[in-house]
CSV table of C-alpha atoms in Angstrom, one decimal:
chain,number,residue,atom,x,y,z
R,1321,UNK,CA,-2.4,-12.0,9.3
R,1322,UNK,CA,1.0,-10.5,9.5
R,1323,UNK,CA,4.3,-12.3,11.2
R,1324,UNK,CA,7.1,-10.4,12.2
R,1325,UNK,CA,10.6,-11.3,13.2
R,1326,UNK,CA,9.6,-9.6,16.7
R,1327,UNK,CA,5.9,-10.7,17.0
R,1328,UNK,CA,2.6,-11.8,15.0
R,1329,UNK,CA,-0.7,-9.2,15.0
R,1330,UNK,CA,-4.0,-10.7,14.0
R,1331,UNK,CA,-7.4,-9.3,13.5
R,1332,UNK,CA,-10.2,-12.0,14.2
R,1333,UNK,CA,-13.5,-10.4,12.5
R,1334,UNK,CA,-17.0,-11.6,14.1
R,1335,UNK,CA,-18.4,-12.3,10.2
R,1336,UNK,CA,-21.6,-11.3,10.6
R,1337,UNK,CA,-21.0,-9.3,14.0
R,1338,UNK,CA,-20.8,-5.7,14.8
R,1339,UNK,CA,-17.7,-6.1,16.5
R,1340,UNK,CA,-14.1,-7.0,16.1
R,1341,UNK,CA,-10.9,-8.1,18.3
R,1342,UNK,CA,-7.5,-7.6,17.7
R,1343,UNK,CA,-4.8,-9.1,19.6
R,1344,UNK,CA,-0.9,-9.2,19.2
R,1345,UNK,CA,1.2,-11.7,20.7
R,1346,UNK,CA,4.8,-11.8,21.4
R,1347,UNK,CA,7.5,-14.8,19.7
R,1348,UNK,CA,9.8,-15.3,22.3
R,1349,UNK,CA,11.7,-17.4,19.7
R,1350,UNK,CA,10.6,-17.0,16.5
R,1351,UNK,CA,10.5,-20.1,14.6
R,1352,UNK,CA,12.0,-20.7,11.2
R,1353,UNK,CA,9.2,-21.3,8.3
R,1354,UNK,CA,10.0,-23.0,5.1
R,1355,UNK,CA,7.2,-22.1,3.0
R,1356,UNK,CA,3.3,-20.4,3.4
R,1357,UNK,CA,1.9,-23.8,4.2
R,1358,UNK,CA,4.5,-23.6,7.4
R,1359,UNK,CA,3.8,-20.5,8.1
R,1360,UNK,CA,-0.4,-20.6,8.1
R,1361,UNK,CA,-0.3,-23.9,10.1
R,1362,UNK,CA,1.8,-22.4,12.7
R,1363,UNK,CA,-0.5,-19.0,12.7
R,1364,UNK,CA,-3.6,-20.5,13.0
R,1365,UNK,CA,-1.7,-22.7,16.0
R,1366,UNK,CA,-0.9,-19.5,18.1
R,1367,UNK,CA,-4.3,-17.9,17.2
R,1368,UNK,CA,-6.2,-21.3,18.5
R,1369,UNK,CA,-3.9,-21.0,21.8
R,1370,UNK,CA,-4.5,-17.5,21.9
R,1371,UNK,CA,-8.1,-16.8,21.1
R,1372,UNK,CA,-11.0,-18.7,22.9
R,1373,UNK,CA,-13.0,-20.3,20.7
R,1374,UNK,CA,-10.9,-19.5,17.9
R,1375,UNK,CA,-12.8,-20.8,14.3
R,1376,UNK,CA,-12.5,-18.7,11.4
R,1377,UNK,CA,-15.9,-18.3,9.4
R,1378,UNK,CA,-13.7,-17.0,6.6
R,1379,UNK,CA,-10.0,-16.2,5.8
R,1380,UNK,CA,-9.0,-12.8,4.0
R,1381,UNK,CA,-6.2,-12.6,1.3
R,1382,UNK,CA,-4.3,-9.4,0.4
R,1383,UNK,CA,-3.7,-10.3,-3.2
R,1384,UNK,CA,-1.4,-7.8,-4.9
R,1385,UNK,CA,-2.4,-7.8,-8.5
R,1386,UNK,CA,-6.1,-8.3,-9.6
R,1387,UNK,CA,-5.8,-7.1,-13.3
R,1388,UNK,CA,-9.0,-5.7,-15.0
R,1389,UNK,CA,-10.9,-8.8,-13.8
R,1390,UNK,CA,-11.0,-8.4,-10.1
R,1391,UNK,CA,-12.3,-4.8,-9.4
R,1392,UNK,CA,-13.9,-6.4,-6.2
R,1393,UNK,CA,-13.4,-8.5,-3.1
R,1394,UNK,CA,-13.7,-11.6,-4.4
R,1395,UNK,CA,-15.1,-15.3,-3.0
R,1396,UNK,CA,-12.6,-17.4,-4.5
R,1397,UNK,CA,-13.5,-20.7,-6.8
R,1398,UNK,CA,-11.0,-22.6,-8.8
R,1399,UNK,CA,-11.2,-20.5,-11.7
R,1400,UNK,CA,-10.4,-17.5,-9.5
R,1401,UNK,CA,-7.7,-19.2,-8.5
R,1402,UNK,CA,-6.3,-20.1,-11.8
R,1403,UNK,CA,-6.8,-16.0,-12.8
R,1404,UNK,CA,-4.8,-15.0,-10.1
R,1405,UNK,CA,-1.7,-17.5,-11.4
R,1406,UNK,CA,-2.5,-16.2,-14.8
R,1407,UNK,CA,-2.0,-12.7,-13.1
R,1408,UNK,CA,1.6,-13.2,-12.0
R,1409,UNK,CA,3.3,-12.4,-15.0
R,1410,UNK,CA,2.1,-8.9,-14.0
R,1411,UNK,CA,3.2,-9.4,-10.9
R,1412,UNK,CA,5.9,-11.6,-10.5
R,1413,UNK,CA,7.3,-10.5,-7.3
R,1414,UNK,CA,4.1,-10.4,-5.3
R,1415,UNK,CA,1.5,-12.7,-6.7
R,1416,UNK,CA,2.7,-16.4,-6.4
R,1417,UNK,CA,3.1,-15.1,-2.8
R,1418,UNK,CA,0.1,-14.2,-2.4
R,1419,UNK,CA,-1.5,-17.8,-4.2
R,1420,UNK,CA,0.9,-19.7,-1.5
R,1421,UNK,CA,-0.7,-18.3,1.3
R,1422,UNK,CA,-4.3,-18.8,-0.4
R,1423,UNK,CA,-3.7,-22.7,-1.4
R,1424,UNK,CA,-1.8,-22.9,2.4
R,1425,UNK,CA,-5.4,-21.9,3.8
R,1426,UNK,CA,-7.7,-23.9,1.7
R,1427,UNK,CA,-5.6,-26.8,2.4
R,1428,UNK,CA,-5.6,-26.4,6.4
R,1429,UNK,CA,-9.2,-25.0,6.3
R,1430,UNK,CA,-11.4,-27.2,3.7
R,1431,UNK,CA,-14.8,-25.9,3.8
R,1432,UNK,CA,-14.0,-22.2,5.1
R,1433,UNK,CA,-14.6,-19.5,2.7
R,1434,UNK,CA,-11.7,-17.6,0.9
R,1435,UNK,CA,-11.5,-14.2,0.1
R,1436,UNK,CA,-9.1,-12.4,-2.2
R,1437,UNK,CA,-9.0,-8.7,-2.0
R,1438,UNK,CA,-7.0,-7.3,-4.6
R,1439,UNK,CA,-4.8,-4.0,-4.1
R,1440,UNK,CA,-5.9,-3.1,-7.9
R,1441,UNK,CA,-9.5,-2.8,-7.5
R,1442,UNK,CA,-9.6,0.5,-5.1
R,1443,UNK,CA,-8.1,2.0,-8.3
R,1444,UNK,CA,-10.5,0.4,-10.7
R,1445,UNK,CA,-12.3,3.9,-11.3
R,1446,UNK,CA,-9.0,5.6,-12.8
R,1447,UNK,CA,-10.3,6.8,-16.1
R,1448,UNK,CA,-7.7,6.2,-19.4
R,1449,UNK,CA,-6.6,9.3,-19.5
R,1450,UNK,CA,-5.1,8.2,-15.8
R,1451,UNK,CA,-4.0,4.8,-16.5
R,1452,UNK,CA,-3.0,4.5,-20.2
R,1453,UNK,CA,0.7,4.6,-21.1
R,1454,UNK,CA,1.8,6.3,-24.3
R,1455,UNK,CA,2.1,3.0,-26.2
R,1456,UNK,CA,0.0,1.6,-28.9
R,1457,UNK,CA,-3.7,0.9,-27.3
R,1458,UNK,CA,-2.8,-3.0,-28.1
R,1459,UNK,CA,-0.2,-2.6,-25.4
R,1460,UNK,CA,-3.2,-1.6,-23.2
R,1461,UNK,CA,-5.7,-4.4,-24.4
R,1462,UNK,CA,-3.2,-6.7,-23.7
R,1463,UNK,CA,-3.2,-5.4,-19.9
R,1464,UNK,CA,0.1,-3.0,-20.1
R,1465,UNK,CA,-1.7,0.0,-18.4
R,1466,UNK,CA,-1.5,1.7,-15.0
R,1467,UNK,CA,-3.1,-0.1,-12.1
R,1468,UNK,CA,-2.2,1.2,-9.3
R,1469,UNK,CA,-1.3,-0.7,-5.3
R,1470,UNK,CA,-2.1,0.0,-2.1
R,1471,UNK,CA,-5.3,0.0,-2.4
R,1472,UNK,CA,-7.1,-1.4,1.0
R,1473,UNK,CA,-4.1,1.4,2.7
R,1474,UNK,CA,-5.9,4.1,0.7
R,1475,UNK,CA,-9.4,3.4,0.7
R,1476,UNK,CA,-8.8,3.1,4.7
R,1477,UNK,CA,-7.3,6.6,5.3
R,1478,UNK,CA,-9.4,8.2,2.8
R,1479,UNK,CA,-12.5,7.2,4.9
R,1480,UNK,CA,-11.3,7.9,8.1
R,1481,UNK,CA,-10.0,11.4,7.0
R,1482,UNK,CA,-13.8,12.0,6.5
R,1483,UNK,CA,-14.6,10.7,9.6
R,1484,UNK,CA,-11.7,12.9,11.3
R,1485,UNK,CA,-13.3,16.1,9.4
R,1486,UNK,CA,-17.0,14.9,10.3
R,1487,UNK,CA,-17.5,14.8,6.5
R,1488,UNK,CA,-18.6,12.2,3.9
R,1489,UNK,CA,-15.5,11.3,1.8
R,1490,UNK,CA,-17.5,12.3,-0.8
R,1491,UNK,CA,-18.3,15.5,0.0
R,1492,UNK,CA,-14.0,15.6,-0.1
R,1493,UNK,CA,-10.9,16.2,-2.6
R,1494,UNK,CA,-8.2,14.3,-1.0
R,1495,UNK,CA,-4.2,13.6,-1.4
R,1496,UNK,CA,-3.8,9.9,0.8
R,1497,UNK,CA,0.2,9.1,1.1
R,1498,UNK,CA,1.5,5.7,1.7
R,1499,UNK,CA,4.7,5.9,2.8
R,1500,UNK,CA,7.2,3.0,3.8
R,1501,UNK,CA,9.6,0.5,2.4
R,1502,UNK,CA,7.0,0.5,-0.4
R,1503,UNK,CA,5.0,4.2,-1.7
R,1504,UNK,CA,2.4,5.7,-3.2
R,1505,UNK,CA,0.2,8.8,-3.5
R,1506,UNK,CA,-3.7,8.6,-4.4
R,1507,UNK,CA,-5.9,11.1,-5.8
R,1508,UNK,CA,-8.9,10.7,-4.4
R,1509,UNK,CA,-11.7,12.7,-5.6
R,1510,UNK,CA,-15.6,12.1,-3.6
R,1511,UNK,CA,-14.8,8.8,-3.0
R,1512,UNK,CA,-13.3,7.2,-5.9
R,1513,UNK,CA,-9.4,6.8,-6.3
R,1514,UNK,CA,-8.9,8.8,-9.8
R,1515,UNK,CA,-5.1,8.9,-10.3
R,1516,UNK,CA,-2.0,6.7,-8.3
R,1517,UNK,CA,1.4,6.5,-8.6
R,1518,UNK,CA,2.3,2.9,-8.9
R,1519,UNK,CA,1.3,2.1,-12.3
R,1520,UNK,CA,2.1,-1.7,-14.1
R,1521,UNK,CA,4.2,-2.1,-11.2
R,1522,UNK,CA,4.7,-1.3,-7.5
R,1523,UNK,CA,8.1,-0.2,-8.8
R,1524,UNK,CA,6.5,3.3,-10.7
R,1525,UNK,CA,6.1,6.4,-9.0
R,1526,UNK,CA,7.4,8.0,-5.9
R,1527,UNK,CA,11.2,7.1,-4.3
R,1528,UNK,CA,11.2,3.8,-2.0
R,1529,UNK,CA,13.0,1.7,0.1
R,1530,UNK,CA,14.7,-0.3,-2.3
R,1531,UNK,CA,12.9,0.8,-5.4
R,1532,UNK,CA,13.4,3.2,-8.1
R,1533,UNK,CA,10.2,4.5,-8.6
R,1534,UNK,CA,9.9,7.1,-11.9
R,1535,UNK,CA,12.9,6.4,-14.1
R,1536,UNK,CA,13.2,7.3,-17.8
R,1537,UNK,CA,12.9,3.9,-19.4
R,1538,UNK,CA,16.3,5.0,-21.6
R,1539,UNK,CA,17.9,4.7,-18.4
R,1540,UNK,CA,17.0,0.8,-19.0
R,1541,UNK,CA,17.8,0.4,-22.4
R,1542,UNK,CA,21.4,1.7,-21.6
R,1543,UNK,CA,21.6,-0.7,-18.5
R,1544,UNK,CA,21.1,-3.3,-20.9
R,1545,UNK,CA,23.2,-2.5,-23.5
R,1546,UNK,CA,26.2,-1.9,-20.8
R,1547,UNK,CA,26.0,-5.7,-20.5
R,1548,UNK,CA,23.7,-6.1,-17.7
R,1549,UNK,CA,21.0,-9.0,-17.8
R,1550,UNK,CA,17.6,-8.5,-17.8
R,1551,UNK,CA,17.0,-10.0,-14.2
R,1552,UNK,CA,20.1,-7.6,-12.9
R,1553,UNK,CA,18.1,-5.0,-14.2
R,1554,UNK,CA,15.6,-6.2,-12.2
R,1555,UNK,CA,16.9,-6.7,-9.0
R,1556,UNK,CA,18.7,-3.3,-9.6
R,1557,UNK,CA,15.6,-1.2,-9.7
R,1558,UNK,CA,13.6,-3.1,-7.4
R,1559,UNK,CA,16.2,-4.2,-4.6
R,1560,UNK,CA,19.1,-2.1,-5.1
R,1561,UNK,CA,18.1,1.4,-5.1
R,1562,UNK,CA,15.7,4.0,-3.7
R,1563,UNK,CA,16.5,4.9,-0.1
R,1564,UNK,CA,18.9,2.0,-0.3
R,1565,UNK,CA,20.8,2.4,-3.5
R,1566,UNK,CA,20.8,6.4,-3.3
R,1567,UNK,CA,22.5,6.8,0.5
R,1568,UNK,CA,24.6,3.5,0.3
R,1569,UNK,CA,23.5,3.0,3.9
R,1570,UNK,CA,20.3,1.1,4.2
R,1571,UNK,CA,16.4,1.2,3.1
R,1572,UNK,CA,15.2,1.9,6.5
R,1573,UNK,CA,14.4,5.9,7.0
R,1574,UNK,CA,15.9,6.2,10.4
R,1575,UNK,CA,19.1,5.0,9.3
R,1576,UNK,CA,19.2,6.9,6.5
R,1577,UNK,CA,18.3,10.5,8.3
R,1578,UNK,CA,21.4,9.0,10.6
R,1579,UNK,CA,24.1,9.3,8.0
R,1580,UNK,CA,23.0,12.7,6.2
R,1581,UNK,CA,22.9,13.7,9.9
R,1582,UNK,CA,26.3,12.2,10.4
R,1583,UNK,CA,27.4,14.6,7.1
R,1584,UNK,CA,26.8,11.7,4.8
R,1585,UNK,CA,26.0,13.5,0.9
R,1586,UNK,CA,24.5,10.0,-0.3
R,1587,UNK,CA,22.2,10.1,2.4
R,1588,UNK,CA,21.0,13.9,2.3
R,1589,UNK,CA,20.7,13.8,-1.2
R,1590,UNK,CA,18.1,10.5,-0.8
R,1591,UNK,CA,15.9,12.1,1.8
R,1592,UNK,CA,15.7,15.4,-0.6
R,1593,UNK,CA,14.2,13.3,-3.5
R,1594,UNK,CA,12.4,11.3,-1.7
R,1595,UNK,CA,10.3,14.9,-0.4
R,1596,UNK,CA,10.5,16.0,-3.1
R,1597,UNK,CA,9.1,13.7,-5.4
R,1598,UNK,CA,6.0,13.3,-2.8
R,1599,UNK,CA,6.0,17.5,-2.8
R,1600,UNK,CA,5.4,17.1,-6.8
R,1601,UNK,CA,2.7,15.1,-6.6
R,1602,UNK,CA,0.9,16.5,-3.9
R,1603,UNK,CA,1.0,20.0,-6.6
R,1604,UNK,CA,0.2,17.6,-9.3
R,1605,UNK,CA,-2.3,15.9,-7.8
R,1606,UNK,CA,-4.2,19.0,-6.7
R,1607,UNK,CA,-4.6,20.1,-10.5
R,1608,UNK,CA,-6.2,16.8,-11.1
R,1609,UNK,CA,-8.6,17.4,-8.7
R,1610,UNK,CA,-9.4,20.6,-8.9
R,1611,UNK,CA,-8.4,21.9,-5.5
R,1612,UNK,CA,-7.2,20.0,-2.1
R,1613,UNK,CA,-9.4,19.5,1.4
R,1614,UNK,CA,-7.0,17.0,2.9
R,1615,UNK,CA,-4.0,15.7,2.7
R,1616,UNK,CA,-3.4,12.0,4.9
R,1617,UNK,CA,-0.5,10.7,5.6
R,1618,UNK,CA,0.5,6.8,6.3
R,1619,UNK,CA,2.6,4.1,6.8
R,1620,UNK,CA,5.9,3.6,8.7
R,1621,UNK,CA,7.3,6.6,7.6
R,1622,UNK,CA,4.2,8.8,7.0
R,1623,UNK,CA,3.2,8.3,10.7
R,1624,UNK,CA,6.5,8.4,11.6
R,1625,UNK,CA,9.0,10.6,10.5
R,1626,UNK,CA,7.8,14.4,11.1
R,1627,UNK,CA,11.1,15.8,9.4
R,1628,UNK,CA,10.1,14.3,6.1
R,1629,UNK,CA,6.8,15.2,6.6
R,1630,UNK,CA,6.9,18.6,7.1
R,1631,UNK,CA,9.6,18.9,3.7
R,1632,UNK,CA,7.2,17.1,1.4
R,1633,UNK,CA,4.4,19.5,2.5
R,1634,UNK,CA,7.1,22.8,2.6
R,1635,UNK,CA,6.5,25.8,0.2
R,1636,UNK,CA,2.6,24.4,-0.6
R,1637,UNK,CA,1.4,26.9,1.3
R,1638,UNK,CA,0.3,28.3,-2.2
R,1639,UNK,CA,-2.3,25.4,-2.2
R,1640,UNK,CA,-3.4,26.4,1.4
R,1641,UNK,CA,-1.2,23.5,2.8
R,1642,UNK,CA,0.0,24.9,5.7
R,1643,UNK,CA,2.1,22.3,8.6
R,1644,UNK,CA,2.2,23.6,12.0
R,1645,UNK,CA,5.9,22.7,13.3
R,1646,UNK,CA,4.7,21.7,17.0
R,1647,UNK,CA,1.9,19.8,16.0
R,1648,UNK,CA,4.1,17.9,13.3
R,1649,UNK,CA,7.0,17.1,16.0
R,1650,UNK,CA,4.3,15.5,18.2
R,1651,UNK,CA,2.9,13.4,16.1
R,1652,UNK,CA,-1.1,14.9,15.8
R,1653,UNK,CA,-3.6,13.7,14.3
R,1654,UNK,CA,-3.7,16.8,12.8
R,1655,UNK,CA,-0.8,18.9,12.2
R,1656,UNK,CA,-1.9,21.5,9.7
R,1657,UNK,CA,-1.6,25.5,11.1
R,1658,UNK,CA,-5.0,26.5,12.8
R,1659,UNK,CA,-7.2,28.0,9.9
R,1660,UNK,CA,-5.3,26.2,7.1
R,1661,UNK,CA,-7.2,26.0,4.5
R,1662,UNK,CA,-6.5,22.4,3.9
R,1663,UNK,CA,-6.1,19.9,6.8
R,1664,UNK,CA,-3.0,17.7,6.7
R,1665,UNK,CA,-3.8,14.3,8.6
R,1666,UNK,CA,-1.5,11.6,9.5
R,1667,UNK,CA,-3.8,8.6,10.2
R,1668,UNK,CA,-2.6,5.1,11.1
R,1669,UNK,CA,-3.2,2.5,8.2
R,1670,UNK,CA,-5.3,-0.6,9.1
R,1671,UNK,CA,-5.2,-2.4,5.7
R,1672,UNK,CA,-6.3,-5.9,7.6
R,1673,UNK,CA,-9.6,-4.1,9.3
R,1674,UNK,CA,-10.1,-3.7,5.6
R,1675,UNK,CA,-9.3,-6.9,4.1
R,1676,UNK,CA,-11.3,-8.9,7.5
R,1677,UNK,CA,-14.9,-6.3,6.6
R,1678,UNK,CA,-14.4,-6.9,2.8
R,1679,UNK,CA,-14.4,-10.8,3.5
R,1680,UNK,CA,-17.3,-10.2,6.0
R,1681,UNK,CA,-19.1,-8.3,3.2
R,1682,UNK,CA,-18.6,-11.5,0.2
R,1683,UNK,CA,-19.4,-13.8,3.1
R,1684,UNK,CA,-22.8,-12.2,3.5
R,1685,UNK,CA,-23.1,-11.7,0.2
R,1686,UNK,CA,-22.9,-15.4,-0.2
R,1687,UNK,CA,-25.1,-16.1,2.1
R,1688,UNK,CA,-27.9,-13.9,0.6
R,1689,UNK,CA,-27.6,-15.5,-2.8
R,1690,UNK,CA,-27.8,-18.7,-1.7
């Protein structure tokens, strides 16, 4: 389930079925929610109006941070439950979000199954040389370690970019972007997600919205020794810069590639990084796996913004990453150059179609062991 300011979408999955509907409706007048438990009753009241017949057989949870525990969709128990609060100190921001919305549904749905699928376990088969930090290995037992985000985004475009080359993504080497308010890049090599750029955090890695991404950790110390608090810090790196902090204008792409448009230095310098830092890894990324066979591009700006596209991919023709200019600026499913020997994909992210089969596959699951 997502709400918007402008509108809710909802995917109802058959459990069990071979089919699946998804409908959107329109808020005329979008009501104020105080809390998750607000918010679910009122979903599941526009869904009943909306959908005949409407009666879950299961609810799906996106749960941001799933630790070493939860490599898996999940069917979730009390003690799951109490894991994934344990799990918030790793995920402050995104976490007791998450365990709102999961209490808000067991509450207005006793009896219906819940499903947690974690944005960690896609990237469950990193190997340490991936997700260890250069710290003590106690700092790693202790669960300070890369873990990587996005997951159910990743594992969705990866799949269908084997489906778009009529290959088995594990027959492929592939480079999946996920680019929005929040980013990442995946190397995904035959199937299996083997290095990411969100690591402890969704704040690691590539230029955001509003966050940092890769920042020399002195750059931290000296914040907090200038006299700024640890949760200014915080909001600082998470809220304050990226897109946002870097232009002065706003987090939002389109406004952004306004004012460097408009002449604006801030601006132009924000878009550069933020292409070029997704140009790096894409190189880096192709040394891990050995070679490239696709390169996918998602979210809001990966499907969206063909300028920044085609300068993250520019100068990789090296790699056999080749953009064809005419099929970028009309928004193809396919915009490398005819021959290329690498295709570049942008494919449309469908992280709920994900979330609804993975609950359909524990619900089964379920039912088989019992």
């Amino acid at each position: 389930m997502k709400l918007f300011p402008q509108g809710a979408a909802l995917l109802v999955e058959r459990i069990g079925g071979a089919t699946a509907a998804k409908a959107t409706f329109t808020l005329l007048e979008p009501p104020r929610l105080g809390d998750h438990a607000a918010a679910f009753a009122f979903a599941l009241g526009v869904f009943s109006r909306g959908v005949a017949g409407f009666a879950p057989a299961a609810v799906g949870h996106r749960v941001v941070h799933g630790g070493t525990r939860f490599v898996a969709p999940t069917l979730v128990t009390p003690e799951v439950e109490v894991e994934i609060d344990r799990l918030s100190r790793l995920a402050p921001l995104h976490n007791p979000g998450n365990l709102a919305a999961l209490r808000a549904a067991l509450a207005a749905l006793p009896g219906v199954p819940q499903v947690a699928v974690f944005d960690t376990a896609f990237h469950a088969t990193l190997p340490p040389r991936a997700y260890l930090y250069g710290l003590p290995l106690a700092y790693a037992q202790d669960g300070v370690r890369r873990y990587g985000f996005h997951g159910p985004s990743h594992d969705f475009v990866s799949r269908r970019a084997g489906e778009l080359l009529g290959r088995d993504r594990s027959e492929l080497r592939i480079v999946t972007l996920h680019l929005g308010n929040g980013a990442s890049a995946a190397a995904v090599d035959h199937g299996r997600s083997v290095d990411t750029t969100m690591g402890f955090t969704p704040m690691e890695g590539l230029l955001m919205g509003t966050r940092s991404g890769d920042i020399d950790p002195g750059v931290v110390l000296y914040l907090l020794r200038e006299g700024l608090s640890v949760d200014e810090v915080d909001d600082l790196l998470n809220k304050g810069s990226g897109l946002k902090g870097m232009s002065g204008v706003s987090n939002d792409v389109r406004d952004v590639s306004a004012a460097a448009a408009a002449g604006g230095e801030g601006a132009a310098a924000a878009l550069d990084v933020f292409a070029y830092r997704v140009r790096k890894v894409v190189g880096a990324y192709a040394a891990v796996l050995g070679g490239l066979d696709a390169v996918v591009f998602t979210g809001g700006i990966g499907e969206n913004s063909a300028a920044l596209r085609g300068a993250a991919l520019a100068g990789l023709e090296f790699l056999g990453v080749t953009v064809d200019e005419a099929r970028n600026a009309r928004g193809e499913t396919t915009i490398s150059a005819e021959g290329a020997r690498v295709a570049v994909l942008v494919v449309p992210t469908d992280e709920e179609l994900m979330i609804a089969d993975a609950a359909a596959t524990v619900l089964r699951a379920s039912h088989e062991e019992s």
